[in-house]
Coordinates of C-alpha atoms in Angstrom, one line a residue:
Chain K
M1 CA 47.4 -21.8 78.1
A2 CA 44.7 -20.9 80.6
E3 CA 41.6 -23.0 80.7
S4 CA 38.5 -21.9 78.9
P5 CA 36.0 -20.2 81.3
F6 CA 33.3 -22.1 79.5
K7 CA 34.7 -25.5 80.4
A8 CA 32.3 -26.2 83.2
D9 CA 29.3 -25.0 81.1
I10 CA 30.4 -27.2 78.2
E11 CA 30.7 -30.2 80.4
R12 CA 27.3 -29.5 82.1
V13 CA 25.5 -29.1 78.8
Q14 CA 27.1 -32.1 77.2
K15 CA 26.1 -34.1 80.2
E16 CA 22.5 -32.8 80.3
Y17 CA 21.9 -32.0 76.6
S18 CA 19.1 -34.1 75.4
E19 CA 19.1 -35.1 71.7
K20 CA 15.3 -35.4 71.8
M21 CA 13.5 -33.0 69.4
T22 CA 11.0 -30.8 71.2
P23 CA 7.9 -29.3 69.6
G24 CA 9.0 -26.1 67.8
A25 CA 12.6 -27.1 68.3
I26 CA 12.7 -25.2 71.6
V27 CA 15.9 -25.4 73.6
Y28 CA 15.1 -25.8 77.2
L29 CA 18.7 -25.9 78.5
P30 CA 20.2 -22.5 79.2
G31 CA 23.8 -22.1 78.0
S32 CA 23.5 -24.9 75.5
S33 CA 25.0 -22.9 72.6
V34 CA 28.4 -23.3 74.1
V35 CA 28.5 -26.9 72.7
N36 CA 28.2 -25.5 69.2
K37 CA 31.8 -24.8 68.4
T38 CA 31.5 -22.0 65.8
G39 CA 35.3 -21.5 65.2
S40 CA 35.2 -24.0 62.3
W41 CA 33.8 -21.3 60.0
R42 CA 37.0 -19.3 60.3
V43 CA 39.3 -18.5 57.3
F44 CA 41.7 -16.1 59.0
M45 CA 42.9 -16.6 62.6
P46 CA 44.4 -14.0 65.0
E47 CA 48.1 -14.7 65.8
F48 CA 49.1 -13.2 69.1
N49 CA 52.6 -11.8 70.0
R50 CA 52.8 -11.6 73.8
D51 CA 55.9 -9.5 73.7
K52 CA 54.2 -6.6 72.0
C53 CA 51.1 -6.7 74.2
V54 CA 50.5 -3.8 76.6
R55 CA 47.5 -5.4 78.2
C56 CA 45.1 -2.6 77.1
Y57 CA 42.2 -5.1 76.8
L58 CA 40.9 -3.4 73.6
C59 CA 40.8 -6.8 71.9
Y60 CA 39.0 -8.3 74.8
T61 CA 36.5 -5.4 74.8
Y62 CA 35.8 -5.4 71.1
C63 CA 35.6 -9.2 70.4
P64 CA 32.0 -9.5 69.3
E65 CA 31.8 -13.2 70.1
P66 CA 33.4 -13.0 72.9
A67 CA 36.1 -15.5 72.2
I68 CA 38.9 -13.7 74.1
Y69 CA 39.4 -14.0 77.8
L70 CA 42.2 -13.0 80.1
D71 CA 44.7 -15.3 81.8
E72 CA 46.1 -14.9 85.4
E73 CA 48.5 -12.2 84.2
N74 CA 45.7 -10.4 82.3
Y75 CA 47.1 -11.3 78.9
P76 CA 44.5 -12.1 76.3
V77 CA 43.8 -15.8 75.4
F78 CA 42.1 -16.6 72.2
D79 CA 39.5 -19.4 72.2
Y80 CA 39.8 -20.8 68.8
D81 CA 36.7 -23.0 69.3
Y82 CA 34.6 -19.9 69.0
C83 CA 36.7 -17.3 67.2
K84 CA 35.2 -16.7 63.8
G85 CA 38.3 -14.8 62.5
C86 CA 36.5 -11.4 62.0
G87 CA 39.8 -9.5 62.7
V88 CA 38.2 -6.8 64.9
C89 CA 40.8 -7.6 67.6
A90 CA 43.8 -7.2 65.2
N91 CA 42.3 -4.0 63.9
E92 CA 41.8 -2.5 67.3
C93 CA 45.2 -3.6 68.8
P94 CA 47.3 -0.4 69.1
T95 CA 50.6 -2.2 69.2
K96 CA 50.0 -4.7 66.4
A97 CA 50.4 -7.6 68.9
I98 CA 47.6 -9.3 67.0
V99 CA 47.8 -10.0 63.2
M100 CA 45.4 -12.0 61.1
V101 CA 47.0 -14.9 59.3
R102 CA 45.4 -17.4 56.8
E103 CA 44.3 -20.5 58.6
T104 CA 46.3 -23.4 57.3
K105 CA 46.5 -26.9 58.4
Chain O
M1 CA -29.3 -18.0 75.8
P2 CA -27.4 -17.5 72.5
I3 CA -28.4 -14.4 70.6
K4 CA -28.9 -14.1 66.9
K5 CA -27.6 -11.0 65.1
V6 CA -27.6 -10.1 61.5
M7 CA -23.9 -9.6 60.5
K8 CA -21.2 -9.9 57.9
A9 CA -18.7 -12.7 58.1
N10 CA -16.1 -10.1 59.0
E11 CA -18.1 -9.2 62.1
A12 CA -18.7 -12.9 62.8
A13 CA -14.9 -13.4 62.8
A14 CA -14.5 -10.4 65.2
W15 CA -17.2 -11.9 67.4
A16 CA -15.4 -15.3 67.4
A17 CA -12.2 -13.5 68.4
K18 CA -14.0 -11.7 71.2
L19 CA -15.5 -15.0 72.5
A20 CA -12.1 -16.7 72.3
K21 CA -10.6 -13.9 74.4
P22 CA -7.2 -13.6 72.8
K23 CA -4.7 -11.5 74.8
V24 CA -3.0 -10.0 71.7
I25 CA -4.4 -9.0 68.3
A26 CA -2.0 -7.5 65.8
A27 CA -3.4 -6.6 62.5
F28 CA -3.1 -4.4 59.4
P29 CA -6.3 -3.4 57.5
I30 CA -6.7 -5.0 54.1
T31 CA -9.7 -5.4 51.8
P32 CA -11.9 -7.4 52.3
S33 CA -11.1 -8.2 55.9
T34 CA -10.5 -4.7 57.2
L35 CA -13.6 -4.8 59.3
V36 CA -12.3 -7.7 61.4
P37 CA -9.5 -5.7 63.2
E38 CA -11.8 -2.6 63.1
K39 CA -14.5 -4.4 65.0
I40 CA -12.0 -6.0 67.4
S41 CA -10.4 -2.6 68.1
E42 CA -13.9 -1.4 69.0
F43 CA -14.4 -4.3 71.4
V44 CA -11.0 -3.5 73.0
A45 CA -11.7 0.2 73.2
D46 CA -15.1 -0.4 74.7
G47 CA -13.6 -2.6 77.4
E48 CA -15.6 -5.6 76.1
L49 CA -12.4 -7.5 75.3
D50 CA -9.4 -7.4 77.6
A51 CA -6.6 -7.6 75.1
E52 CA -3.7 -5.7 73.6
F53 CA -4.5 -4.5 70.2
I54 CA -1.3 -3.8 68.2
K55 CA -1.5 -1.4 65.3
V56 CA 1.3 -2.3 62.9
E57 CA 2.5 -0.9 59.6
S58 CA 2.3 -4.1 57.5
E59 CA 1.0 -7.6 57.6
H60 CA 4.6 -8.9 57.9
S61 CA 4.8 -7.0 61.2
A62 CA 1.3 -8.1 62.2
I63 CA 2.1 -11.8 62.0
S64 CA 5.6 -11.1 63.5
A65 CA 4.0 -9.5 66.5
C66 CA 1.6 -12.4 66.7
V67 CA 4.6 -14.8 66.7
G68 CA 6.2 -12.8 69.5
A69 CA 3.0 -12.7 71.5
S70 CA 2.3 -16.4 71.0
A71 CA 5.9 -17.3 71.8
A72 CA 5.5 -15.3 75.1
G73 CA 2.6 -17.6 75.9
V74 CA -0.8 -16.0 75.1
R75 CA -3.7 -16.7 72.8
T76 CA -3.2 -14.6 69.6
F77 CA -5.4 -13.6 66.7
T78 CA -5.1 -11.7 63.5
A79 CA -6.9 -11.2 60.2
T80 CA -5.8 -10.6 56.7
A81 CA -6.3 -11.5 53.0
S82 CA -4.7 -11.9 49.6
Q83 CA -1.6 -9.7 49.3
G84 CA -1.5 -9.3 53.1
L85 CA -1.3 -13.0 53.6
A86 CA 1.3 -13.2 50.9
L87 CA 3.3 -10.6 52.7
M88 CA 3.1 -12.8 55.8
H89 CA 4.4 -15.7 53.9
E90 CA 7.9 -16.2 55.4
I91 CA 6.6 -15.7 59.0
L92 CA 3.8 -18.3 58.4
F93 CA 6.5 -20.9 58.1
I94 CA 8.1 -19.6 61.3
A95 CA 4.8 -19.7 63.2
A96 CA 4.2 -23.3 62.1
G97 CA 7.8 -24.4 62.7
M98 CA 7.8 -22.9 66.2
R99 CA 4.5 -24.6 66.8
L100 CA 2.6 -21.5 67.8
P101 CA -1.2 -21.8 67.8
I102 CA -2.0 -18.5 66.2
V103 CA -5.3 -18.2 64.4
I104 CA -5.9 -16.0 61.4
A105 CA -9.2 -15.1 59.8
I106 CA -8.9 -14.7 56.1
G107 CA -11.3 -13.0 53.6
N108 CA -10.3 -15.3 50.7
R109 CA -9.3 -12.9 47.8
A110 CA -7.5 -13.2 44.5
L111 CA -3.9 -12.2 44.1
S112 CA -2.4 -9.6 41.8
A113 CA -1.8 -8.9 39.0
P114 CA -4.1 -7.6 37.8
I115 CA -5.1 -6.0 41.0
N116 CA -8.3 -7.7 42.1
I117 CA -10.0 -7.5 45.5
W118 CA -12.7 -10.1 44.8
N119 CA -13.1 -13.7 45.8
D120 CA -11.1 -16.7 45.0
W121 CA -9.0 -19.0 47.1
Q122 CA -5.6 -18.4 45.7
D123 CA -4.3 -16.6 48.7
T124 CA -4.8 -19.4 51.2
I125 CA -4.2 -22.2 48.7
S126 CA -0.8 -20.6 48.0
E127 CA 0.0 -21.0 51.8
R128 CA -1.0 -24.6 51.9
D129 CA 2.6 -25.9 52.4
T130 CA 3.4 -23.6 55.4
G131 CA 2.2 -26.3 57.9
W132 CA -0.8 -24.2 58.9
L133 CA -4.2 -25.9 59.4
Q134 CA -6.8 -24.6 56.9
F135 CA -10.6 -24.4 57.4
Y136 CA -13.0 -23.0 54.8
A137 CA -16.4 -21.5 55.8
E138 CA -19.5 -21.8 53.7
N139 CA -21.4 -19.0 55.4
N140 CA -21.1 -16.4 58.2
Q141 CA -22.1 -18.8 60.9
E142 CA -19.4 -21.2 59.9
A143 CA -16.9 -18.4 59.9
L144 CA -17.6 -17.8 63.5
D145 CA -17.8 -21.4 64.5
L146 CA -14.7 -22.5 62.6
I147 CA -12.6 -19.8 64.3
L148 CA -13.5 -21.2 67.7
I149 CA -12.8 -24.7 66.5
A150 CA -9.5 -23.6 65.0
F151 CA -8.4 -22.2 68.4
K152 CA -9.4 -25.5 70.0
V153 CA -7.5 -27.7 67.6
A154 CA -4.5 -25.4 67.2
E155 CA -3.9 -25.2 71.0
D156 CA -4.3 -29.0 71.6
E157 CA -1.1 -30.4 72.9
R158 CA -1.2 -33.1 70.3
V159 CA -1.3 -30.5 67.5
L160 CA 0.3 -27.1 68.4
L161 CA 0.0 -25.7 65.0
P162 CA -1.3 -22.3 63.7
A163 CA -4.6 -22.3 61.8
M164 CA -6.3 -20.1 59.2
V165 CA -10.0 -19.9 58.6
G166 CA -11.0 -18.7 55.2
F167 CA -14.3 -17.1 54.2
D168 CA -15.0 -15.8 50.7
A169 CA -14.3 -12.2 50.0
F170 CA -17.5 -10.1 49.7
I171 CA -19.7 -13.1 49.1
L172 CA -19.3 -13.6 52.9
T173 CA -17.2 -10.8 54.2
H174 CA -19.6 -8.1 53.2
T175 CA -22.9 -9.9 53.1
V176 CA -25.2 -9.9 56.1
E177 CA -26.8 -13.1 57.4
P178 CA -28.3 -14.1 60.7
V179 CA -25.5 -15.5 62.9
E180 CA -26.0 -17.1 66.2
I181 CA -23.5 -15.8 68.8
P182 CA -22.9 -18.6 71.3
D183 CA -23.0 -18.0 75.1
Q184 CA -19.7 -16.8 76.5
E185 CA -19.8 -19.4 79.3
L186 CA -20.2 -22.3 76.8
V187 CA -17.3 -21.0 74.7
D188 CA -15.2 -20.7 77.8
E189 CA -16.0 -24.3 78.6
F190 CA -15.3 -25.4 75.0
L191 CA -12.0 -23.5 74.6
G192 CA -10.8 -23.1 78.2
E193 CA -7.9 -20.7 78.9
Y194 CA -4.8 -21.1 76.8
V195 CA -2.1 -22.5 79.1
P196 CA 1.0 -22.9 77.0
K197 CA 3.1 -25.9 78.1
H198 CA 5.9 -25.5 75.5
A199 CA 6.3 -21.9 74.4
Y200 CA 6.1 -19.2 77.0
L201 CA 8.3 -16.5 78.6
D202 CA 9.4 -17.2 82.2
P203 CA 12.5 -15.6 83.6
A204 CA 12.8 -18.4 86.1
K205 CA 12.9 -20.9 83.4
P206 CA 14.7 -19.5 80.4
I207 CA 14.3 -21.2 77.0
T208 CA 15.5 -20.5 73.5
Q209 CA 12.8 -20.3 70.7
G210 CA 13.4 -20.0 67.0
A211 CA 17.0 -21.1 67.3
L212 CA 19.3 -22.2 64.5
G213 CA 18.5 -25.8 63.4
F214 CA 21.6 -27.5 62.0
P215 CA 21.2 -30.2 59.3
A216 CA 21.3 -32.7 62.1
H217 CA 18.0 -31.4 63.5
Y218 CA 16.1 -29.5 60.8
M219 CA 14.6 -32.5 59.2
E220 CA 13.2 -33.9 62.5
A221 CA 11.7 -30.5 63.2
R222 CA 9.9 -30.5 59.8
Y223 CA 8.7 -34.0 60.5
G224 CA 7.3 -32.7 63.7
V225 CA 5.1 -30.4 61.7
W226 CA 4.1 -33.3 59.4
E227 CA 3.2 -35.5 62.5
A228 CA 1.3 -32.7 64.1
N229 CA -0.8 -32.3 60.9
E230 CA -1.5 -36.0 60.9
A231 CA -2.4 -35.9 64.6
A232 CA -4.7 -32.9 63.9
K233 CA -7.0 -35.2 61.9
K234 CA -8.3 -37.0 65.0
V235 CA -8.2 -33.8 67.1
I236 CA -10.4 -32.0 64.6
D237 CA -13.0 -34.9 64.7
E238 CA -13.0 -34.6 68.5
A239 CA -13.4 -30.9 68.4
F240 CA -16.2 -31.1 65.8
A241 CA -18.0 -33.7 68.0
E242 CA -17.6 -31.6 71.1
F243 CA -18.8 -28.5 69.3
E244 CA -21.9 -30.3 68.0
K245 CA -22.7 -31.4 71.6
K246 CA -22.3 -28.0 73.0
F247 CA -23.6 -25.7 70.3
G248 CA -25.7 -28.1 68.2
R249 CA -24.1 -27.4 64.8
K250 CA -22.5 -30.3 63.1
Y251 CA -19.2 -30.1 61.2
Q252 CA -17.3 -32.7 59.2
K253 CA -14.0 -32.5 57.4
I254 CA -15.9 -33.4 54.2
E255 CA -19.6 -32.6 54.3
E256 CA -21.7 -34.6 51.9
Y257 CA -25.0 -33.6 50.5
R258 CA -27.3 -36.0 48.7
T259 CA -24.4 -38.3 47.8
E260 CA -26.4 -41.5 48.3
D261 CA -26.7 -43.3 44.9
A262 CA -25.0 -40.4 43.1
D263 CA -23.1 -41.0 39.9
I264 CA -21.5 -37.6 39.8
I265 CA -20.4 -35.8 43.0
F266 CA -19.4 -32.2 42.7
V267 CA -16.8 -31.2 45.2
T268 CA -16.0 -27.7 46.3
M269 CA -15.0 -25.4 49.3
G270 CA -16.3 -22.2 50.8
S271 CA -19.4 -20.3 49.9
L272 CA -19.7 -22.1 46.5
A273 CA -20.9 -25.1 48.5
G274 CA -24.1 -23.2 49.2
T275 CA -24.8 -22.6 45.5
L276 CA -23.9 -26.2 44.8
K277 CA -26.4 -27.6 47.2
E278 CA -29.1 -25.6 45.5
Y279 CA -27.9 -26.8 42.2
V280 CA -27.9 -30.4 43.3
D281 CA -31.5 -30.0 44.5
H282 CA -32.4 -28.6 41.1
L283 CA -30.8 -31.5 39.3
R284 CA -32.4 -34.1 41.6
E285 CA -35.8 -32.6 40.7
K286 CA -34.9 -33.4 37.2
G287 CA -34.1 -37.0 38.2
L288 CA -30.3 -36.7 37.8
K289 CA -28.2 -38.7 40.3
V290 CA -25.9 -35.9 41.4
G291 CA -24.5 -35.1 44.8
A292 CA -22.3 -32.5 46.4
A293 CA -19.4 -32.5 48.9
K294 CA -17.8 -29.6 50.7
V295 CA -14.2 -29.7 51.9
T296 CA -14.3 -27.9 55.2
V297 CA -10.9 -28.9 56.4
Y298 CA -8.3 -28.6 53.7
R299 CA -5.1 -28.9 55.8
P300 CA -4.6 -31.5 57.1
F301 CA -6.0 -33.0 53.9
P302 CA -8.7 -35.5 54.8
V303 CA -7.3 -38.4 52.7
E304 CA -9.4 -41.1 54.4
E305 CA -12.7 -39.1 53.9
V306 CA -11.8 -38.5 50.3
R307 CA -11.4 -42.3 49.8
E308 CA -14.8 -42.9 51.4
L309 CA -16.4 -40.3 49.2
A310 CA -14.8 -41.7 46.1
K311 CA -16.4 -45.1 46.7
K312 CA -19.8 -43.4 46.3
A313 CA -19.3 -41.8 42.9
K314 CA -18.4 -42.7 39.3
V315 CA -17.2 -39.2 38.6
L316 CA -15.8 -36.7 41.0
A317 CA -16.2 -33.2 39.6
L318 CA -13.9 -30.7 41.4
L319 CA -15.0 -27.1 41.4
E320 CA -12.0 -24.9 42.3
K321 CA -11.4 -21.2 42.6
N322 CA -7.6 -21.5 42.4
V323 CA -5.0 -22.5 39.8
T324 CA -1.8 -24.6 40.1
F325 CA -0.2 -24.0 36.7
S326 CA 0.1 -27.0 34.3
V327 CA -1.6 -29.1 36.9
G328 CA -5.1 -27.7 37.4
G329 CA -6.5 -26.8 40.8
A330 CA -5.0 -27.7 44.2
L331 CA -7.9 -30.0 45.0
F332 CA -7.2 -31.9 41.8
Q333 CA -3.7 -32.7 43.1
D334 CA -4.9 -33.6 46.5
F335 CA -7.7 -35.9 45.3
S336 CA -5.3 -37.6 42.9
R337 CA -2.9 -38.2 45.7
A338 CA -5.6 -39.7 47.9
L339 CA -6.9 -42.0 45.2
I340 CA -3.9 -42.9 43.1
N341 CA -3.2 -46.3 44.7
E342 CA -6.9 -47.2 45.2
S343 CA -7.9 -50.3 43.1
E344 CA -11.3 -48.9 42.3
K345 CA -11.6 -45.2 41.7
P346 CA -13.9 -42.7 40.1
K347 CA -12.9 -40.5 37.2
I348 CA -11.8 -37.1 38.4
V349 CA -12.5 -34.1 36.3
D350 CA -11.2 -30.7 37.4
F351 CA -13.0 -27.4 36.9
I352 CA -11.4 -24.0 37.4
L353 CA -14.1 -21.3 37.8
G354 CA -15.0 -18.1 39.6
L355 CA -11.5 -16.6 39.7
G356 CA -11.2 -13.0 40.9
G357 CA -14.8 -12.8 42.0
R358 CA -16.5 -13.9 38.8
D359 CA -20.0 -15.1 39.6
V360 CA -20.6 -18.8 39.5
T361 CA -24.1 -19.3 38.2
F362 CA -26.2 -22.4 37.4
K363 CA -25.2 -21.7 33.8
D364 CA -21.6 -22.3 34.6
L365 CA -22.4 -25.4 36.6
D366 CA -24.4 -26.7 33.7
E367 CA -21.3 -26.3 31.6
A368 CA -19.4 -28.4 34.2
L369 CA -22.2 -30.9 34.4
A370 CA -22.2 -31.5 30.7
I371 CA -18.5 -32.3 30.8
A372 CA -18.9 -34.5 33.9
Q373 CA -21.7 -36.4 32.1
K374 CA -19.5 -37.0 29.1
A375 CA -16.9 -38.5 31.5
L376 CA -19.6 -40.6 33.1
N377 CA -20.6 -42.0 29.6
G378 CA -17.0 -43.0 29.0
E379 CA -16.2 -40.3 26.6
K380 CA -12.8 -38.7 26.7
V381 CA -12.8 -35.2 28.4
E382 CA -10.1 -32.7 29.3
E383 CA -8.8 -33.3 32.9
V384 CA -8.7 -29.6 33.5
N385 CA -11.5 -27.3 32.3
W386 CA -11.8 -23.6 32.7
I387 CA -15.5 -22.8 33.1
G388 CA -17.1 -19.5 32.2
L389 CA -13.9 -18.4 30.4
R390 CA -14.5 -15.7 27.8
K391 CA -12.6 -17.3 25.0
E392 CA -13.8 -14.7 22.5
I393 CA -11.7 -12.0 24.1
L394 CA -8.5 -14.0 24.1

């Protein structure tokens, strides 16, 4: 699986992120939201079938998060650290290459 | 030379805003403080005040615009009262939590229902837990002065909290009195330009304001507001001292009047303090050992000053124009908190009076005095007493 494009940001923020409370809880470090992994709120997760994918990028375009990025071959990669399981990608996918399944562990 | 003009407290508040030179004023007209934004809009239209005057469709928007302006980094002012302040309620917490030094002038007015436009303090008292600093003016001069002081304290780096200055509806907002307008240069020296060090917009240095606070951070942020309230106590004293040096008018968090050797001390806020001083003079002539005290700064609550005051009296009689149901008045709670662990403390008797603009006369104060005297003589009295209540129509 391709590496998250946020990896460098996450490492930078984790390194620089100060735990010190500022007046008004102001966040002075740009890009610091990448350390908040919001994917844990998810109930349904997108399951991707690479064989059905025609690389139309609709999922990539419509992801409101955006938690989908493209690998070297321009196939979508789902970043489950940030995907909230909204299902927009599965709904938009014309070939049903993406289906929402209940997240189970 | 400072000039003296005869004006209403509303105009005095507008003059204070003009002298403080805010960059943004967003306001919605509401009785009894409509004249404040009206007058400020005149100042702006006439080119006497270089500021953006934002006309909004409600008080919720007014304070929201102020939060935006203050977060962008400029001095910000608004005015409201009663239902308008209540409509601002949720944003008041945001302004305090984001530590934005906005100042609001408030014509203290009762809350509905029944609809009532006249004076009591329920509007601001209901906002006492928002984190805002609260000042109460006794007369029109104090309305002007306290707004300047409020800016000074609110913007202090040790504080960074919004502040509201209350003056009684109609008793002050619509009554003319001579008010001294301080020199602009002196005010500029006193206040200085607002240079925000924490909250401002700068594309070269992006920051996030008003972000989500997870459980891991929320409590610390709230404690920050608590700490700032505590820090404000010293800053307010400093501001009062500097104000006195520059403008010659002395302010204290709790102002005492003829409290030396007093057995009973009446305590109140706002314009009632003026009546009370007259009343105390009247009682002293009769040889009664009675004093008065005025709470000028209500938030942060001056706990230390209350303890000092309590040492001087056998009975503290609190005169309040607000109600906290099944408790009494708000001052009653605050005074009780300040004194509960003191080894020696006076009796505290609470009086609720003058709600919704009902006149408070010497006759009402006599009624309170009689109860306070009973308490002084060791007789059992009600802790909470409604004065001037027309029981016959109940």
